[in-house]
């Protein structure tokens, strides 16, 4: 997973640039666990990402912001 943290005025944003799970390890909860880990590690930081996998991120409570997803 590649992540970057940006500061936009007084808002800290953790931007996930890539989550790559090999096909043999998909659907085992690794991506969800990684995102949950980041949420627990940085509870006050907003998480954003770009993705075409709409259903997956919506299940994790990300909201669509037009060009990607944001949590919370």
mmCIF file of N, CA and C in Angstrom, residues 26-66:
data_model
loop_
_atom_site.group_PDB
_atom_site.id
_atom_site.type_symbol
_atom_site.label_atom_id
_atom_site.label_comp_id
_atom_site.label_asym_id
_atom_site.label_seq_id
_atom_site.Cartn_x
_atom_site.Cartn_y
_atom_site.Cartn_z
ATOM 1 N N UNK A 26 -6.858 -12.014 -2.405
ATOM 2 C CA UNK A 26 -8.035 -11.147 -2.382
ATOM 3 C C UNK A 26 -9.198 -11.833 -1.666
ATOM 4 N N UNK A 27 -10.113 -11.015 -1.187
ATOM 5 C CA UNK A 27 -11.318 -11.461 -0.480
ATOM 6 C C UNK A 27 -10.990 -12.162 0.838
ATOM 7 N N UNK A 28 -9.857 -11.787 1.422
ATOM 8 C CA UNK A 28 -9.469 -12.334 2.722
ATOM 9 C C UNK A 28 -9.434 -11.246 3.793
ATOM 10 N N UNK A 29 -9.817 -10.017 3.423
ATOM 11 C CA UNK A 29 -9.906 -8.935 4.399
ATOM 12 C C UNK A 29 -8.654 -8.110 4.588
ATOM 13 N N UNK A 30 -7.633 -8.306 3.748
ATOM 14 C CA UNK A 30 -6.380 -7.571 3.928
ATOM 15 C C UNK A 30 -6.532 -6.067 3.665
ATOM 16 N N UNK A 31 -7.226 -5.700 2.608
ATOM 17 C CA UNK A 31 -7.401 -4.271 2.307
ATOM 18 C C UNK A 31 -8.240 -3.609 3.393
ATOM 19 N N UNK A 32 -9.311 -4.261 3.799
ATOM 20 C CA UNK A 32 -10.167 -3.722 4.862
ATOM 21 C C UNK A 32 -9.375 -3.578 6.160
ATOM 22 N N UNK A 33 -8.587 -4.581 6.500
ATOM 23 C CA UNK A 33 -7.781 -4.522 7.717
ATOM 24 C C UNK A 33 -6.759 -3.389 7.644
ATOM 25 N N UNK A 34 -6.190 -3.167 6.474
ATOM 26 C CA UNK A 34 -5.209 -2.092 6.303
ATOM 27 C C UNK A 34 -5.857 -0.728 6.509
ATOM 28 N N UNK A 35 -7.039 -0.532 5.937
ATOM 29 C CA UNK A 35 -7.743 0.738 6.094
ATOM 30 C C UNK A 35 -8.169 0.928 7.546
ATOM 31 N N UNK A 36 -8.670 -0.122 8.185
ATOM 32 C CA UNK A 36 -9.034 -0.029 9.595
ATOM 33 C C UNK A 36 -7.822 0.308 10.459
ATOM 34 N N UNK A 37 -6.682 -0.278 10.147
ATOM 35 C CA UNK A 37 -5.452 0.014 10.880
ATOM 36 C C UNK A 37 -5.096 1.500 10.766
ATOM 37 N N UNK A 38 -5.179 2.040 9.549
ATOM 38 C CA UNK A 38 -4.873 3.453 9.347
ATOM 39 C C UNK A 38 -5.862 4.347 10.090
ATOM 40 N N UNK A 39 -7.135 3.969 10.088
ATOM 41 C CA UNK A 39 -8.139 4.748 10.824
ATOM 42 C C UNK A 39 -7.833 4.768 12.316
ATOM 43 N N UNK A 40 -7.440 3.628 12.862
ATOM 44 C CA UNK A 40 -7.120 3.562 14.281
ATOM 45 C C UNK A 40 -5.823 4.282 14.613
ATOM 46 N N UNK A 41 -4.862 4.227 13.706
ATOM 47 C CA UNK A 41 -3.580 4.881 13.912
ATOM 48 C C UNK A 41 -3.700 6.402 13.824
ATOM 49 N N UNK A 42 -4.535 6.889 12.905
ATOM 50 C CA UNK A 42 -4.725 8.328 12.673
ATOM 51 C C UNK A 42 -6.207 8.675 12.730
ATOM 52 N N UNK A 43 -6.843 8.654 13.888
ATOM 53 C CA UNK A 43 -8.294 8.862 13.960
ATOM 54 C C UNK A 43 -8.762 10.255 13.551
ATOM 55 N N UNK A 44 -7.906 11.248 13.636
ATOM 56 C CA UNK A 44 -8.321 12.615 13.310
ATOM 57 C C UNK A 44 -8.021 13.007 11.866
ATOM 58 N N UNK A 45 -7.444 12.097 11.095
ATOM 59 C CA UNK A 45 -7.051 12.415 9.726
ATOM 60 C C UNK A 45 -8.085 11.874 8.739
ATOM 61 N N UNK A 46 -8.440 12.709 7.794
ATOM 62 C CA UNK A 46 -9.357 12.309 6.729
ATOM 63 C C UNK A 46 -8.617 11.396 5.757
ATOM 64 N N UNK A 47 -9.285 10.356 5.276
ATOM 65 C CA UNK A 47 -8.690 9.428 4.320
ATOM 66 C C UNK A 47 -9.374 9.610 2.972
ATOM 67 N N UNK A 48 -8.587 9.764 1.906
ATOM 68 C CA UNK A 48 -9.127 9.902 0.559
ATOM 69 C C UNK A 48 -8.418 8.935 -0.377
ATOM 70 N N UNK A 49 -9.116 8.566 -1.450
ATOM 71 C CA UNK A 49 -8.536 7.689 -2.458
ATOM 72 C C UNK A 49 -9.306 7.809 -3.760
ATOM 73 N N UNK A 50 -8.677 7.394 -4.834
ATOM 74 C CA UNK A 50 -9.321 7.285 -6.133
ATOM 75 C C UNK A 50 -9.505 5.809 -6.421
ATOM 76 N N UNK A 51 -10.670 5.443 -6.933
ATOM 77 C CA UNK A 51 -10.904 4.036 -7.219
ATOM 78 C C UNK A 51 -12.092 3.868 -8.143
ATOM 79 N N UNK A 52 -12.053 2.784 -8.889
ATOM 80 C CA UNK A 52 -13.198 2.392 -9.701
ATOM 81 C C UNK A 52 -13.976 1.274 -9.018
ATOM 82 N N UNK A 53 -13.491 0.799 -7.880
ATOM 83 C CA UNK A 53 -14.137 -0.281 -7.146
ATOM 84 C C UNK A 53 -15.139 0.314 -6.166
ATOM 85 N N UNK A 54 -16.212 0.874 -6.697
ATOM 86 C CA UNK A 54 -17.180 1.618 -5.907
ATOM 87 C C UNK A 54 -17.770 0.828 -4.753
ATOM 88 N N UNK A 55 -18.232 -0.373 -5.008
ATOM 89 C CA UNK A 55 -18.901 -1.163 -3.989
ATOM 90 C C UNK A 55 -18.025 -1.477 -2.797
ATOM 91 N N UNK A 56 -16.774 -1.803 -3.042
ATOM 92 C CA UNK A 56 -15.870 -2.167 -1.952
ATOM 93 C C UNK A 56 -15.716 -1.025 -0.960
ATOM 94 N N UNK A 57 -15.423 0.183 -1.441
ATOM 95 C CA UNK A 57 -15.173 1.299 -0.536
ATOM 96 C C UNK A 57 -16.450 1.806 0.109
ATOM 97 N N UNK A 58 -17.566 1.713 -0.603
ATOM 98 C CA UNK A 58 -18.839 2.103 0.003
ATOM 99 C C UNK A 58 -19.177 1.178 1.177
ATOM 100 N N UNK A 59 -18.832 -0.096 1.086
ATOM 101 C CA UNK A 59 -19.049 -1.030 2.206
ATOM 102 C C UNK A 59 -18.214 -0.645 3.419
ATOM 103 N N UNK A 60 -17.110 0.056 3.202
ATOM 104 C CA UNK A 60 -16.242 0.500 4.288
ATOM 105 C C UNK A 60 -16.606 1.902 4.778
ATOM 106 N N UNK A 61 -17.776 2.393 4.362
ATOM 107 C CA UNK A 61 -18.318 3.698 4.778
ATOM 108 C C UNK A 61 -17.622 4.905 4.152
ATOM 109 N N UNK A 62 -16.875 4.697 3.069
ATOM 110 C CA UNK A 62 -16.362 5.837 2.318
ATOM 111 C C UNK A 62 -17.534 6.467 1.583
ATOM 112 N N UNK A 63 -17.466 7.760 1.388
ATOM 113 C CA UNK A 63 -18.519 8.416 0.600
ATOM 114 C C UNK A 63 -17.926 8.910 -0.707
ATOM 115 N N UNK A 64 -18.715 8.804 -1.749
ATOM 116 C CA UNK A 64 -18.283 9.221 -3.076
ATOM 117 C C UNK A 64 -18.217 10.737 -3.122
ATOM 118 N N UNK A 65 -17.086 11.283 -3.573
ATOM 119 C CA UNK A 65 -16.938 12.738 -3.683
ATOM 120 C C UNK A 65 -16.754 13.157 -5.136
ATOM 121 N N UNK A 66 -17.216 12.329 -6.058
ATOM 122 C CA UNK A 66 -17.181 12.665 -7.481
ATOM 123 C C UNK A 66 -15.946 12.153 -8.186
#
